[in-house]
Coordinates of C-alpha atoms in Angstrom, one line a residue:
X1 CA 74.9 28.7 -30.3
X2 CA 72.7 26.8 -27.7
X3 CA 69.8 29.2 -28.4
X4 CA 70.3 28.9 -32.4
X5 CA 70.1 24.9 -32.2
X6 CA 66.8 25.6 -30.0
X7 CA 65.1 27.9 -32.7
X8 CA 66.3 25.8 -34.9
X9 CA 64.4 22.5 -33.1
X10 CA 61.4 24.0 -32.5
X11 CA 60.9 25.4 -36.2
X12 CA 62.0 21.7 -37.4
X13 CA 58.6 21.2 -35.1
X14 CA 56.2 23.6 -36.7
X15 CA 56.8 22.7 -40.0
X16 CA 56.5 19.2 -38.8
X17 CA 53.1 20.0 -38.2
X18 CA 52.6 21.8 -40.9
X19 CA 53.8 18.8 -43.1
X20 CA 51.6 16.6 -41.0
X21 CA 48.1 18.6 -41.5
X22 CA 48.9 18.5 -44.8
X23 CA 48.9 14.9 -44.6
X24 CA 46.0 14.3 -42.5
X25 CA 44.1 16.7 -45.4
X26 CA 44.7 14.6 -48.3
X27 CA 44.4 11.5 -46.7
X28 CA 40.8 12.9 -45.2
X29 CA 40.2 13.8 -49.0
X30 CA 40.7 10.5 -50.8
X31 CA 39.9 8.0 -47.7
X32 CA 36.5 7.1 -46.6
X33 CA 37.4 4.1 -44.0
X34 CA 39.6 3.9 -41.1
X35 CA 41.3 0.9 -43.1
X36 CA 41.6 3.3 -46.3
X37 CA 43.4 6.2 -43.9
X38 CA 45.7 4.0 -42.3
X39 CA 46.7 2.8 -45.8
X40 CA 47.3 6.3 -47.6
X41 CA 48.8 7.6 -44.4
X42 CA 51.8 5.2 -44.8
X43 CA 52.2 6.0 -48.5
X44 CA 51.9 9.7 -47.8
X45 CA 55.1 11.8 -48.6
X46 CA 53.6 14.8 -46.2
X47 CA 53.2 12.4 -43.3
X48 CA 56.3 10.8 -43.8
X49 CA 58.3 14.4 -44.4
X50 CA 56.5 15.4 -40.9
X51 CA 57.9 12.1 -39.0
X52 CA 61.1 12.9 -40.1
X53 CA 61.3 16.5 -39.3
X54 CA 60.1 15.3 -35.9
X55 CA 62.9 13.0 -35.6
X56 CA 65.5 15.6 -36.4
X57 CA 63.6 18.0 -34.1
X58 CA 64.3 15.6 -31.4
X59 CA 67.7 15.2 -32.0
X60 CA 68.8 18.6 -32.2
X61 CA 66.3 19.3 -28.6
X62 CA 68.6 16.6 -26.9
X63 CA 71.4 19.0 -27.8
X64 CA 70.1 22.2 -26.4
X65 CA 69.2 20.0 -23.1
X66 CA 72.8 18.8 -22.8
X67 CA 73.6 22.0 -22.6
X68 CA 71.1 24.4 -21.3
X69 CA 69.4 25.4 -18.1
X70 CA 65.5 23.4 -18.6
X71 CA 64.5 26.0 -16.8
X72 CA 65.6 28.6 -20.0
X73 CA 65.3 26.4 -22.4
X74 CA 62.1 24.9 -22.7
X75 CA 60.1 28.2 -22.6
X76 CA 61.6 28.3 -25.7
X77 CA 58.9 25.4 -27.1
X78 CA 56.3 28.1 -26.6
X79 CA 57.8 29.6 -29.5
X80 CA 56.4 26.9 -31.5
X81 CA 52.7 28.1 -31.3
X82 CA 54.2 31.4 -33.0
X83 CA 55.6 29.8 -35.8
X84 CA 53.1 27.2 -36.5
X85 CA 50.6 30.2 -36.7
X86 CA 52.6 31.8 -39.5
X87 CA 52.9 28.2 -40.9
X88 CA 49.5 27.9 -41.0
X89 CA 48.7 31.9 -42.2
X90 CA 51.3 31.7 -45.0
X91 CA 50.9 28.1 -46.4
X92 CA 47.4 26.8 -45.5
X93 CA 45.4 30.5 -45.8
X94 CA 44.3 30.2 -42.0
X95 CA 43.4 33.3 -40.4
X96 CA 45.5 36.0 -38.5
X97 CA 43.1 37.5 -36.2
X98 CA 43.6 40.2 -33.3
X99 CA 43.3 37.8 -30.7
X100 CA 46.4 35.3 -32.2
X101 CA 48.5 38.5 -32.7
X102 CA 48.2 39.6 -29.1
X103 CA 48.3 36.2 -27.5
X104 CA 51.5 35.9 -29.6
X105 CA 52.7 38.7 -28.3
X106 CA 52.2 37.6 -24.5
X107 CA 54.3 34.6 -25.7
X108 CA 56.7 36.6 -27.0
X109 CA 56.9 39.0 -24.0
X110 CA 57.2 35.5 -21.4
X111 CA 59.7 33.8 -23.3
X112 CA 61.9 37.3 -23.5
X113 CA 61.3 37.5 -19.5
X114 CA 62.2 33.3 -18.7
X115 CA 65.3 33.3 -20.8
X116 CA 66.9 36.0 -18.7

């Protein structure tokens, strides 16, 4: 159960960010000042939807520390890097190179061999 509300948490965080990049891209697109940024990025859904997924992230992390080891479960964050690279591959058309598949790999491989 613990290791289900941590997956859980740390996807909440990766689409988090992907909400947020989303954000920051149309507020970059219609803003030219600092002023004009700061204004669209409290009216922006994506920024807000991002906060709050952060939020609930949270929450559900103070969970899995209440009752996990730290020492098993935060590797687990790592696993974030993983997902916000699909994130970004499936929804934003980023690239999926060699490289990020074997360093996701490595991740992959040192979470498996902290969490036992």
């Amino acid at each position: 159960m613990q290791y289900l509300v941590a997956l859980t948490s740390i996807l909440l965080g990766a689409v988090a960010q992907l909400f947020l990049k989303m954000g920051v891209t149309a507020i970059q697109e219609r803003s030219g000042s600092t002023i004009e940024s700061i204004k669209y990025g409290f009216m922006n859904l994506y920024m807000w939807t991002g906060l709050c997924l952060y939020g609930a992230s949270l929450g559900l992390w103070f969970f899995v520390l209440s009752r996990m080891e730290l020492s098993k479960a935060y590797p687990m964050v790592s696993l974030g890097y993983v997902f916000t690279l699909f994130l970004g591959y499936f929804f934003l058309n980023e690239s999926l190179t060699v490289a990020k598949v074997a360093g996701i790999s490595l991740i992959l491989v040192g979470v498996l061999v902290l969490s036992r």
